[in-house]
PDB file of N, CA and C in Angstrom:
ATOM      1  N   UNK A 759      12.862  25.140   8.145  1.00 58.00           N
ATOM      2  CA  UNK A 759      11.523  24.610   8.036  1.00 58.00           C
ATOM      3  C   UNK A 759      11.563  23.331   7.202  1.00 58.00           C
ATOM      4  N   UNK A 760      11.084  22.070   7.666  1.00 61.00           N
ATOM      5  CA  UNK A 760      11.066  21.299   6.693  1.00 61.00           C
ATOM      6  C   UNK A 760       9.829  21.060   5.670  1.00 61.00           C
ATOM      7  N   UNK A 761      10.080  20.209   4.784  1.00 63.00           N
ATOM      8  CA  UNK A 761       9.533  19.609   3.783  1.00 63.00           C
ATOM      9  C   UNK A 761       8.197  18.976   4.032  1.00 63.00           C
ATOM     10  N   UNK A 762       6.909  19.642   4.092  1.00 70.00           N
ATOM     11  CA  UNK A 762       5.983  18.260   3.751  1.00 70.00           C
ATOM     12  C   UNK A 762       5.755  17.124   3.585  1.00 70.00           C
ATOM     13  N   UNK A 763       5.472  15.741   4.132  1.00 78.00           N
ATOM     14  CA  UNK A 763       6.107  14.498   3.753  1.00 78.00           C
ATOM     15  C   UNK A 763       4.646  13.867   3.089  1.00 78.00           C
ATOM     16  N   UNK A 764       5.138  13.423   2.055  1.00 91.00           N
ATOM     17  CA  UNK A 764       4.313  12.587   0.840  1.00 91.00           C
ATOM     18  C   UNK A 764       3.047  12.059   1.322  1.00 91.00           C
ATOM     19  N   UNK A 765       1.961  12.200   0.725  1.00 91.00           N
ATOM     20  CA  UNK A 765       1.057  10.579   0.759  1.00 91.00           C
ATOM     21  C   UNK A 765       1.863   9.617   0.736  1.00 91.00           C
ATOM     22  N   UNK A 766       2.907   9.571  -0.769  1.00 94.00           N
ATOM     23  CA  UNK A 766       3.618   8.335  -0.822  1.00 94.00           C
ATOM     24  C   UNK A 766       4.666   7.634   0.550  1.00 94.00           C
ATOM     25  N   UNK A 767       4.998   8.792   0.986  1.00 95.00           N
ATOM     26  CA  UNK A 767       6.284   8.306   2.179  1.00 95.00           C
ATOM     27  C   UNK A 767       5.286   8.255   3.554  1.00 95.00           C
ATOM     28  N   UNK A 768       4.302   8.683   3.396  1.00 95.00           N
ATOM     29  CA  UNK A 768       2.949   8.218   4.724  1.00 95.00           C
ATOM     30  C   UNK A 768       3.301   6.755   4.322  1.00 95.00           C
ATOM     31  N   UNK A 769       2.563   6.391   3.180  1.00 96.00           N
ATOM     32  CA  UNK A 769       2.136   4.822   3.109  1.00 96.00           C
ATOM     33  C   UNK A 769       3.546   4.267   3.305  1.00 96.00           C
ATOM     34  N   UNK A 770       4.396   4.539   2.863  1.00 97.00           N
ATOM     35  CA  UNK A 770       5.820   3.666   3.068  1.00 97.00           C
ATOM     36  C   UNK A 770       6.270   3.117   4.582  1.00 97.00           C
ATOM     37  N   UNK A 771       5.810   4.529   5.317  1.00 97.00           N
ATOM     38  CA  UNK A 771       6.267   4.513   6.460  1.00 97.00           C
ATOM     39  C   UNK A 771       5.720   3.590   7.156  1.00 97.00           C
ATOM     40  N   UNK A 772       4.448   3.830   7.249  1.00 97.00           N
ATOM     41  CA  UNK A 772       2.947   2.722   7.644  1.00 97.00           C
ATOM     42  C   UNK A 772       3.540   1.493   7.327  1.00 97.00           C
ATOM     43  N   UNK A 773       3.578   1.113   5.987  1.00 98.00           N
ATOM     44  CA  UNK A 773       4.125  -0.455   5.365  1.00 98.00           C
ATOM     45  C   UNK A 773       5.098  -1.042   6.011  1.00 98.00           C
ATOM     46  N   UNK A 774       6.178   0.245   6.387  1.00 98.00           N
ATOM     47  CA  UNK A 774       7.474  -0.412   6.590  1.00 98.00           C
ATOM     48  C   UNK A 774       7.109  -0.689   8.014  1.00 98.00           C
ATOM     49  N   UNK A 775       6.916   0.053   8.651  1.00 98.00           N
ATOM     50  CA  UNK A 775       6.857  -0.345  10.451  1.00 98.00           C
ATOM     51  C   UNK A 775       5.647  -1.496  10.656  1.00 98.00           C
ATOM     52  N   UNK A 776       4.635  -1.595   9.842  1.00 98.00           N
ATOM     53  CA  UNK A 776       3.798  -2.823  10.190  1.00 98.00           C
ATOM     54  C   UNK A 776       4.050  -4.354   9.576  1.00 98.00           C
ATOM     55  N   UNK A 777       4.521  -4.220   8.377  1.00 98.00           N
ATOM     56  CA  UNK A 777       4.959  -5.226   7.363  1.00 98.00           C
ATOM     57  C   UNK A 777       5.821  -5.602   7.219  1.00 98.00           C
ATOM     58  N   UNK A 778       7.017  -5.164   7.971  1.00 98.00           N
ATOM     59  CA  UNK A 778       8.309  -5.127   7.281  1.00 98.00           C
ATOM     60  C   UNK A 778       8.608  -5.949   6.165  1.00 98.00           C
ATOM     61  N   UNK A 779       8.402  -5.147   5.155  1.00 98.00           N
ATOM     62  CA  UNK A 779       8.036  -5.805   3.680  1.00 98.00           C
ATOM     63  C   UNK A 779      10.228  -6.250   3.296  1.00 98.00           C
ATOM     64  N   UNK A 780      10.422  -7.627   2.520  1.00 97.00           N
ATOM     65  CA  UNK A 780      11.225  -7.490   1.850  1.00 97.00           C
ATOM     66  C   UNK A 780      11.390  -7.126   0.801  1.00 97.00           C
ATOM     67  N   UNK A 781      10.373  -6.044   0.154  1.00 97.00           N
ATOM     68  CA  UNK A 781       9.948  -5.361  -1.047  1.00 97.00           C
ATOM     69  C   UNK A 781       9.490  -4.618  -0.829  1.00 97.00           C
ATOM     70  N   UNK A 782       9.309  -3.488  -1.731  1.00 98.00           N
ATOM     71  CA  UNK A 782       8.087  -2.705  -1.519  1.00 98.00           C
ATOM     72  C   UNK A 782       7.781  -1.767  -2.352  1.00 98.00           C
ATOM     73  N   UNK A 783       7.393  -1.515  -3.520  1.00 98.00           N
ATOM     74  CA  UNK A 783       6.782  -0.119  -4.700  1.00 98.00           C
ATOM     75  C   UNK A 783       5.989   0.268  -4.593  1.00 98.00           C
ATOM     76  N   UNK A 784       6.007   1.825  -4.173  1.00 97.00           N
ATOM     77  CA  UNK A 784       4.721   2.978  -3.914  1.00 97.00           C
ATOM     78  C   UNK A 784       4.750   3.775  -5.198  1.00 97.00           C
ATOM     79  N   UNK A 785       3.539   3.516  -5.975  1.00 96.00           N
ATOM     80  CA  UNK A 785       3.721   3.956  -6.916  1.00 96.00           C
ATOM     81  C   UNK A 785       2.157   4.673  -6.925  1.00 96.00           C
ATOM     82  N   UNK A 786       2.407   6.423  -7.209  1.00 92.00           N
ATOM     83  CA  UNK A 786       1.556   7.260  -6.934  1.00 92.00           C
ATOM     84  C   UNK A 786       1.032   7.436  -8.436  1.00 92.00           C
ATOM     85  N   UNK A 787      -0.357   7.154  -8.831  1.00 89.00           N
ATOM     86  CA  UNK A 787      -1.396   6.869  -9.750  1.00 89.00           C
ATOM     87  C   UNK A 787      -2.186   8.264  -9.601  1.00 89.00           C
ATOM     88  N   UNK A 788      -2.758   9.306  -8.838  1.00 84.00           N
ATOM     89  CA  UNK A 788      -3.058   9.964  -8.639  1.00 84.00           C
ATOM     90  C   UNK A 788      -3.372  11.279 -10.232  1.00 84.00           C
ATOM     91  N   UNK A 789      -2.500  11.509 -10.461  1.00 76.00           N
ATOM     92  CA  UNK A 789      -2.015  12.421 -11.900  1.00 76.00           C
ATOM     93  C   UNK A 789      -3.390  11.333 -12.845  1.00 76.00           C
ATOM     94  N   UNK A 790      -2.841  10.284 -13.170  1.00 65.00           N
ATOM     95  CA  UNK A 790      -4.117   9.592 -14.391  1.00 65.00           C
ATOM     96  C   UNK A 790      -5.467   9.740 -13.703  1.00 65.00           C
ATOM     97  N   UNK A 791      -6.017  10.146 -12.169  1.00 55.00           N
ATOM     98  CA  UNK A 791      -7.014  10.271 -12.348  1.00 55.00           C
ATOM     99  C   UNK A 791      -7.779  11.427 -11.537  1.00 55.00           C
ATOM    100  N   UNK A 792      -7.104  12.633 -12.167  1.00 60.00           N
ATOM    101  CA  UNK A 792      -7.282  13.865 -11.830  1.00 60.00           C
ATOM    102  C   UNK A 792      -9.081  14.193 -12.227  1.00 60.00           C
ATOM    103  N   UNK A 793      -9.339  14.794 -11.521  1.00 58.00           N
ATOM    104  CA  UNK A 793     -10.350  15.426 -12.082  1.00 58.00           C
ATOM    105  C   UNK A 793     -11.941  14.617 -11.613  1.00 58.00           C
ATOM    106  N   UNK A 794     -11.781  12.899 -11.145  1.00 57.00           N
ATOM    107  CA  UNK A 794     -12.430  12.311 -10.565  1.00 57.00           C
ATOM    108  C   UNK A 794     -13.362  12.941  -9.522  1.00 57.00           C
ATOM    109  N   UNK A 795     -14.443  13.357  -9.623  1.00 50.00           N
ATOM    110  CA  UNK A 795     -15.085  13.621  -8.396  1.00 50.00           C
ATOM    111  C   UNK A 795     -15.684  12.684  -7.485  1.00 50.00           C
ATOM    112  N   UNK A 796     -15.480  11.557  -7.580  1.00 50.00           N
ATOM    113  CA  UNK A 796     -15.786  10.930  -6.028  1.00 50.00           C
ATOM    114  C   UNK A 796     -14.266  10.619  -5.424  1.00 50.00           C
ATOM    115  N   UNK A 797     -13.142  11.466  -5.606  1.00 48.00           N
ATOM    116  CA  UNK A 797     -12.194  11.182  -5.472  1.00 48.00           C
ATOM    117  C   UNK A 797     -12.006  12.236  -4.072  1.00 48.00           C
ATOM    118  N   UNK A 798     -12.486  13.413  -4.533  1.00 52.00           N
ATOM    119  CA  UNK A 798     -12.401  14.459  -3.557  1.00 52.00           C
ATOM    120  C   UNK A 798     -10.939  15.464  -3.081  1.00 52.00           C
ATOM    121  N   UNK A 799     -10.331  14.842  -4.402  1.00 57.00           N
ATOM    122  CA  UNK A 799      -8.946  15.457  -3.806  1.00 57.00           C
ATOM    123  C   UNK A 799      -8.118  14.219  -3.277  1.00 57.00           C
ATOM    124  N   UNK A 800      -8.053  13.336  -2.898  1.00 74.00           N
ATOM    125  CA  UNK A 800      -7.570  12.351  -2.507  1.00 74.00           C
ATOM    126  C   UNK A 800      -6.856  11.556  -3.612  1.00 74.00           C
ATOM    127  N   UNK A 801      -5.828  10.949  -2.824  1.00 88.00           N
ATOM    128  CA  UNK A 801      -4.909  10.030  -4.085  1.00 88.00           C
ATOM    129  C   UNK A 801      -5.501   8.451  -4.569  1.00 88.00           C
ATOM    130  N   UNK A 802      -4.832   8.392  -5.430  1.00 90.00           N
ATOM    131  CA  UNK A 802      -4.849   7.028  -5.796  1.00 90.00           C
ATOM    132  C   UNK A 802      -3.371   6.339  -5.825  1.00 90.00           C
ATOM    133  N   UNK A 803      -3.164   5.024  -5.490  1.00 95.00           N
ATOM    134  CA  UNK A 803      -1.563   4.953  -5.446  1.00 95.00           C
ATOM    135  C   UNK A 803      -1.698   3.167  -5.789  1.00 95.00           C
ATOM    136  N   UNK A 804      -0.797   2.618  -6.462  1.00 97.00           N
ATOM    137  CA  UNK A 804      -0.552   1.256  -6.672  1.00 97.00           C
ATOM    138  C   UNK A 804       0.408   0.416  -5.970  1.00 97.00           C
ATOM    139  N   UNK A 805       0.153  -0.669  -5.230  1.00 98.00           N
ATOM    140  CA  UNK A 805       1.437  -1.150  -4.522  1.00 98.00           C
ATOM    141  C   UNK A 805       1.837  -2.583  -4.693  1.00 98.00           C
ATOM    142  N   UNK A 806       3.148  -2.401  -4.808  1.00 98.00           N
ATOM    143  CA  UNK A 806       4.058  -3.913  -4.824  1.00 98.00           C
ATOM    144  C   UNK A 806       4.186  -4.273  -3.319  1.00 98.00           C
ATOM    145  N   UNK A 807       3.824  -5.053  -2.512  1.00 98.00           N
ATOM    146  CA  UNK A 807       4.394  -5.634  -1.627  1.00 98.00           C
ATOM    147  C   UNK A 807       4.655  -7.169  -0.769  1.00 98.00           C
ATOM    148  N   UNK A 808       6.230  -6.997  -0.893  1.00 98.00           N
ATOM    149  CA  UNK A 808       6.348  -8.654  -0.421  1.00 98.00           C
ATOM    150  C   UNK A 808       6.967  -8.844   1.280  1.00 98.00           C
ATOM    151  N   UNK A 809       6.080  -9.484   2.095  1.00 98.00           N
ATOM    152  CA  UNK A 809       5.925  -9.516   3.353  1.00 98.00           C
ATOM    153  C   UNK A 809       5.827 -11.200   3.909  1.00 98.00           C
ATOM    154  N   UNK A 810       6.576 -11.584   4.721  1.00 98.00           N
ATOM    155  CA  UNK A 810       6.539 -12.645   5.366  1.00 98.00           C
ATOM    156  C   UNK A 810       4.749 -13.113   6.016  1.00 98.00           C
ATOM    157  N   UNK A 811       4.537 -11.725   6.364  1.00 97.00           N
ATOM    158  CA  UNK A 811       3.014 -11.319   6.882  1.00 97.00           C
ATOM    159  C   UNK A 811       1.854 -11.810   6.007  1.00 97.00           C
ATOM    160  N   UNK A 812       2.284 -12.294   4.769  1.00 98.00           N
ATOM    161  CA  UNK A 812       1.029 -12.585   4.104  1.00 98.00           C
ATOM    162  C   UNK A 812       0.953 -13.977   3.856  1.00 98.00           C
ATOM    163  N   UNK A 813       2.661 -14.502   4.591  1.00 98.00           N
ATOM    164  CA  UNK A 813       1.929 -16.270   4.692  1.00 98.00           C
ATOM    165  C   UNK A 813       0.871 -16.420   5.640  1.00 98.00           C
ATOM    166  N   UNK A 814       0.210 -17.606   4.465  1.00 98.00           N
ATOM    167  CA  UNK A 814      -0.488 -18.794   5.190  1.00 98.00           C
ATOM    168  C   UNK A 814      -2.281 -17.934   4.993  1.00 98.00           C
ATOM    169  N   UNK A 815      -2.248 -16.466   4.641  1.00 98.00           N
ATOM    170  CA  UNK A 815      -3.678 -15.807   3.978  1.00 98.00           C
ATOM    171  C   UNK A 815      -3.745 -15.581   2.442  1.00 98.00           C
ATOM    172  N   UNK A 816      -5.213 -15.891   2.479  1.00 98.00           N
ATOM    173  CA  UNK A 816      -5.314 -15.579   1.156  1.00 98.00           C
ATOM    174  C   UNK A 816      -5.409 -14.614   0.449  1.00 98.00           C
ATOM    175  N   UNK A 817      -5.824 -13.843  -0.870  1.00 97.00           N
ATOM    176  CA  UNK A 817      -5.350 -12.586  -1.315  1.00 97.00           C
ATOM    177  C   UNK A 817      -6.266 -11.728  -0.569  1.00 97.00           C
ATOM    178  N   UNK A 818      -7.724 -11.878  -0.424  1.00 98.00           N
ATOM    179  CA  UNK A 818      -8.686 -10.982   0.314  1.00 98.00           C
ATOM    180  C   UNK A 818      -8.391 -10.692   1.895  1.00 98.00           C
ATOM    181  N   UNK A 819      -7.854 -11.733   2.381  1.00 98.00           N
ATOM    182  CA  UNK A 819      -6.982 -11.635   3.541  1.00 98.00           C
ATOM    183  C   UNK A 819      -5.531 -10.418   3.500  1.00 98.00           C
ATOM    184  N   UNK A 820      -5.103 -10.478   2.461  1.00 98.00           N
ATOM    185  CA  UNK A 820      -3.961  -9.790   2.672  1.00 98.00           C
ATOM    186  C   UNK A 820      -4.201  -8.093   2.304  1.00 98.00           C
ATOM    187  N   UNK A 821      -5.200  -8.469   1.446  1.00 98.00           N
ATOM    188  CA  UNK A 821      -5.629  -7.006   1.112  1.00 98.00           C
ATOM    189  C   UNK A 821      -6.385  -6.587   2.505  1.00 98.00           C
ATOM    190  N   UNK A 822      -6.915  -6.968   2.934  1.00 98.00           N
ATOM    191  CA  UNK A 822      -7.468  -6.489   4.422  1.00 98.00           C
ATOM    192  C   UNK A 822      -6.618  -5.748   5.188  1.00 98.00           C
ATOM    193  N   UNK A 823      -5.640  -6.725   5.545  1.00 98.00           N
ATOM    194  CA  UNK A 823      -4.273  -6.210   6.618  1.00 98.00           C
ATOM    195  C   UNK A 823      -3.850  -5.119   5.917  1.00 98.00           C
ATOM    196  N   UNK A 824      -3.804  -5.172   4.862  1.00 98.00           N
ATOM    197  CA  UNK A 824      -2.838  -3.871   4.045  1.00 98.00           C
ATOM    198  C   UNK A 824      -3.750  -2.242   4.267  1.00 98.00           C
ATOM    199  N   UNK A 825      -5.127  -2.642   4.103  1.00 97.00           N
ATOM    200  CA  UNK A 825      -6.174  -1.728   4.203  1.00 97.00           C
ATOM    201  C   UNK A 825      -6.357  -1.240   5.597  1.00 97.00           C
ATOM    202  N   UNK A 826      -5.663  -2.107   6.425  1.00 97.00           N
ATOM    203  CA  UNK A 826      -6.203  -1.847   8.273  1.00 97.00           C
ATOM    204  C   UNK A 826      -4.881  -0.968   8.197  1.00 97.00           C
ATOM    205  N   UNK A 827      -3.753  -1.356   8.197  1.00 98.00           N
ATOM    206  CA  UNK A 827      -2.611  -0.384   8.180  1.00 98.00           C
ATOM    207  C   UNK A 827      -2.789   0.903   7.836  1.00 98.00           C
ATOM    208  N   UNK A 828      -3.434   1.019   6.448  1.00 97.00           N
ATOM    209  CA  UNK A 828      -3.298   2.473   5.633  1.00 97.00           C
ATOM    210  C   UNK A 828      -4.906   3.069   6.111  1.00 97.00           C
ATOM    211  N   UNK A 829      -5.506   2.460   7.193  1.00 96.00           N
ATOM    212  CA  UNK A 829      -7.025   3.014   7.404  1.00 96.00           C
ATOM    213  C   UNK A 829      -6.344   4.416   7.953  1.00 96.00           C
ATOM    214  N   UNK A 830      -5.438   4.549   8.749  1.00 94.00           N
ATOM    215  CA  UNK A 830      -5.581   6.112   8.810  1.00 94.00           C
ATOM    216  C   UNK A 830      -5.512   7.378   7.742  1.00 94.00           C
ATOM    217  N   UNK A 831      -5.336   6.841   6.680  1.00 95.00           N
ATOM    218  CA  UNK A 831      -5.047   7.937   5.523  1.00 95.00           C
ATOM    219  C   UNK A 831      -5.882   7.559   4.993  1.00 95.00           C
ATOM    220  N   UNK A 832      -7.069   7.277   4.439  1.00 90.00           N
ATOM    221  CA  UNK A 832      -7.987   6.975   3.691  1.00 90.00           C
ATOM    222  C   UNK A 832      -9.264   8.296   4.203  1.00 90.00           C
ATOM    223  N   UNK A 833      -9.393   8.567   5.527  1.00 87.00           N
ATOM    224  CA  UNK A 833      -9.790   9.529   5.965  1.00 87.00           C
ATOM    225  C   UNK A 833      -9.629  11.099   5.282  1.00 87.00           C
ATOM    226  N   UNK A 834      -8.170  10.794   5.015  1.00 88.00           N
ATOM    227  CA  UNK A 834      -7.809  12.456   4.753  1.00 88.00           C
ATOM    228  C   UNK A 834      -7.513  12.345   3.159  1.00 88.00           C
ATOM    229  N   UNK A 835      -6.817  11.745   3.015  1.00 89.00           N
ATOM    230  CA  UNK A 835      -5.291  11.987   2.144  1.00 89.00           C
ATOM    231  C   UNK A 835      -6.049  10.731   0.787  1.00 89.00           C
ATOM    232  N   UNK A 836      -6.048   9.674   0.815  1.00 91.00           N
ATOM    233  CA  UNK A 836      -5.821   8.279  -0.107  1.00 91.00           C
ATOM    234  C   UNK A 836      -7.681   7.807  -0.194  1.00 91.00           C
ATOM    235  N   UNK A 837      -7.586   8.031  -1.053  1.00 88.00           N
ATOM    236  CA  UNK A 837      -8.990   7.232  -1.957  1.00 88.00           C
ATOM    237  C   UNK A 837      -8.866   6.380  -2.571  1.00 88.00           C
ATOM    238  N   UNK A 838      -8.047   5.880  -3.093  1.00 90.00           N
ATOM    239  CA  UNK A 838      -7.665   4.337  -3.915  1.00 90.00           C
ATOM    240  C   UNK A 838      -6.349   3.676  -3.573  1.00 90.00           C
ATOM    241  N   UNK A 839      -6.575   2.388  -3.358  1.00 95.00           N
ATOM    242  CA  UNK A 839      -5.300   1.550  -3.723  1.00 95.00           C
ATOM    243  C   UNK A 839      -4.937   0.427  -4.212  1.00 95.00           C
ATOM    244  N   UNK A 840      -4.694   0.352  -5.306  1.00 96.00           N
ATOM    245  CA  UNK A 840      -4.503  -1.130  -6.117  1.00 96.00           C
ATOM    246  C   UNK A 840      -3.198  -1.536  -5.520  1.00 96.00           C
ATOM    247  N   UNK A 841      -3.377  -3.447  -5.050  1.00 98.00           N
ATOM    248  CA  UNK A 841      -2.265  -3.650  -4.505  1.00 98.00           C
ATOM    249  C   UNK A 841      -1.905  -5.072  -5.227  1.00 98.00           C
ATOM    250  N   UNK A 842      -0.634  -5.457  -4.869  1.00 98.00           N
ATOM    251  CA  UNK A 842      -0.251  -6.961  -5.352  1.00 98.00           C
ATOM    252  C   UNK A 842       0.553  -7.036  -3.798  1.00 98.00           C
ATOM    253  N   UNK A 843       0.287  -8.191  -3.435  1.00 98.00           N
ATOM    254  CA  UNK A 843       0.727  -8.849  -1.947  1.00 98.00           C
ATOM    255  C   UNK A 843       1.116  -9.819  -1.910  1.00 98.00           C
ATOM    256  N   UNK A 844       2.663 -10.365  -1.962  1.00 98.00           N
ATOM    257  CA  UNK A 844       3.405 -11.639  -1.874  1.00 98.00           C
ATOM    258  C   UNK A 844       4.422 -11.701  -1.005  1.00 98.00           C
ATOM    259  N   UNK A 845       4.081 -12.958  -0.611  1.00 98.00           N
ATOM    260  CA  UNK A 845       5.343 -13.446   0.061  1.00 98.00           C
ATOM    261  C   UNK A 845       6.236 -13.631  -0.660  1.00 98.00           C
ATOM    262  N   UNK A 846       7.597 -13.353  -0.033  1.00 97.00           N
ATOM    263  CA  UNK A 846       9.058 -13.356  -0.542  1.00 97.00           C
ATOM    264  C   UNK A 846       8.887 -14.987  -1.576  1.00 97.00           C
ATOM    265  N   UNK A 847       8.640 -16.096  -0.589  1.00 96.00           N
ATOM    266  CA  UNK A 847       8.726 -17.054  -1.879  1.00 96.00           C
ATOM    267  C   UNK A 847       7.710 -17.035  -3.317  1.00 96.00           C
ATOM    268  N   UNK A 848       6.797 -16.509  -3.290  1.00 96.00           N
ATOM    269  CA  UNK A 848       6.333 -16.003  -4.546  1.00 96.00           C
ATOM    270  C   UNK A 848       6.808 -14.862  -5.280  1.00 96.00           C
ATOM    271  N   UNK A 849       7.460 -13.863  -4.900  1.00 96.00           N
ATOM    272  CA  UNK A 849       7.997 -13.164  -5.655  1.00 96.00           C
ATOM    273  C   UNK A 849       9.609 -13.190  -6.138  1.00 96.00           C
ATOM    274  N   UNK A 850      10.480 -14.010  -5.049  1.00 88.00           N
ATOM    275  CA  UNK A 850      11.774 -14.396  -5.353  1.00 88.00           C
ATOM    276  C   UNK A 850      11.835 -15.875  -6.210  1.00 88.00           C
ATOM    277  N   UNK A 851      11.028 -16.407  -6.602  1.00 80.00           N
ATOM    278  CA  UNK A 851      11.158 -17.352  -7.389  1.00 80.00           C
ATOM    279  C   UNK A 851      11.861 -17.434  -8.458  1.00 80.00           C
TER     280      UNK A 851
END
């Protein structure tokens, strides 16, 4: 029988096949905000990601795309996500 697979390795998976990020930190926030009731049980998670995909948009732009990707888990699973979104030349500098 296998293993349950993460909120966290949902969003990875999502990221990786739409973004193919040359970066990427899923970092699950969830634990600091236990107990939240407009949360509903749902996670909160913080993300690093650097994507060729976010040249040439701006940050509200990139947070969009990132949000259209992960719209299927926001339904069930993910209630928050703080993100940082760069292109490789802003973050390999």
């Amino acid at each position: 029988m296998s293993e349950p697979v993460s909120t966290a390795a949902r969003i990875e998976s999502l990221l990786q096949q739409r973004l193919l990020p040359a970066h990427l930190e899923v970092h699950d926030d969830s634990a600091a905000h236990a107990g939240h009731a407009s949360a509903g049980g749902k996670g909160h998670f913080r993300l690093r990601i650097v994507s060729t995909c976010f040249a040439g948009l701006r940050p509200l732009q990139r947070h969009r795309l990132v949000n259209q990707v992960l719209s299927p888990l926001f339904a069930t699973e993910l209630h928050a996500v703080a993100m940082e979104t760069l292109t490789p030349d802003e973050f390999f500098k």
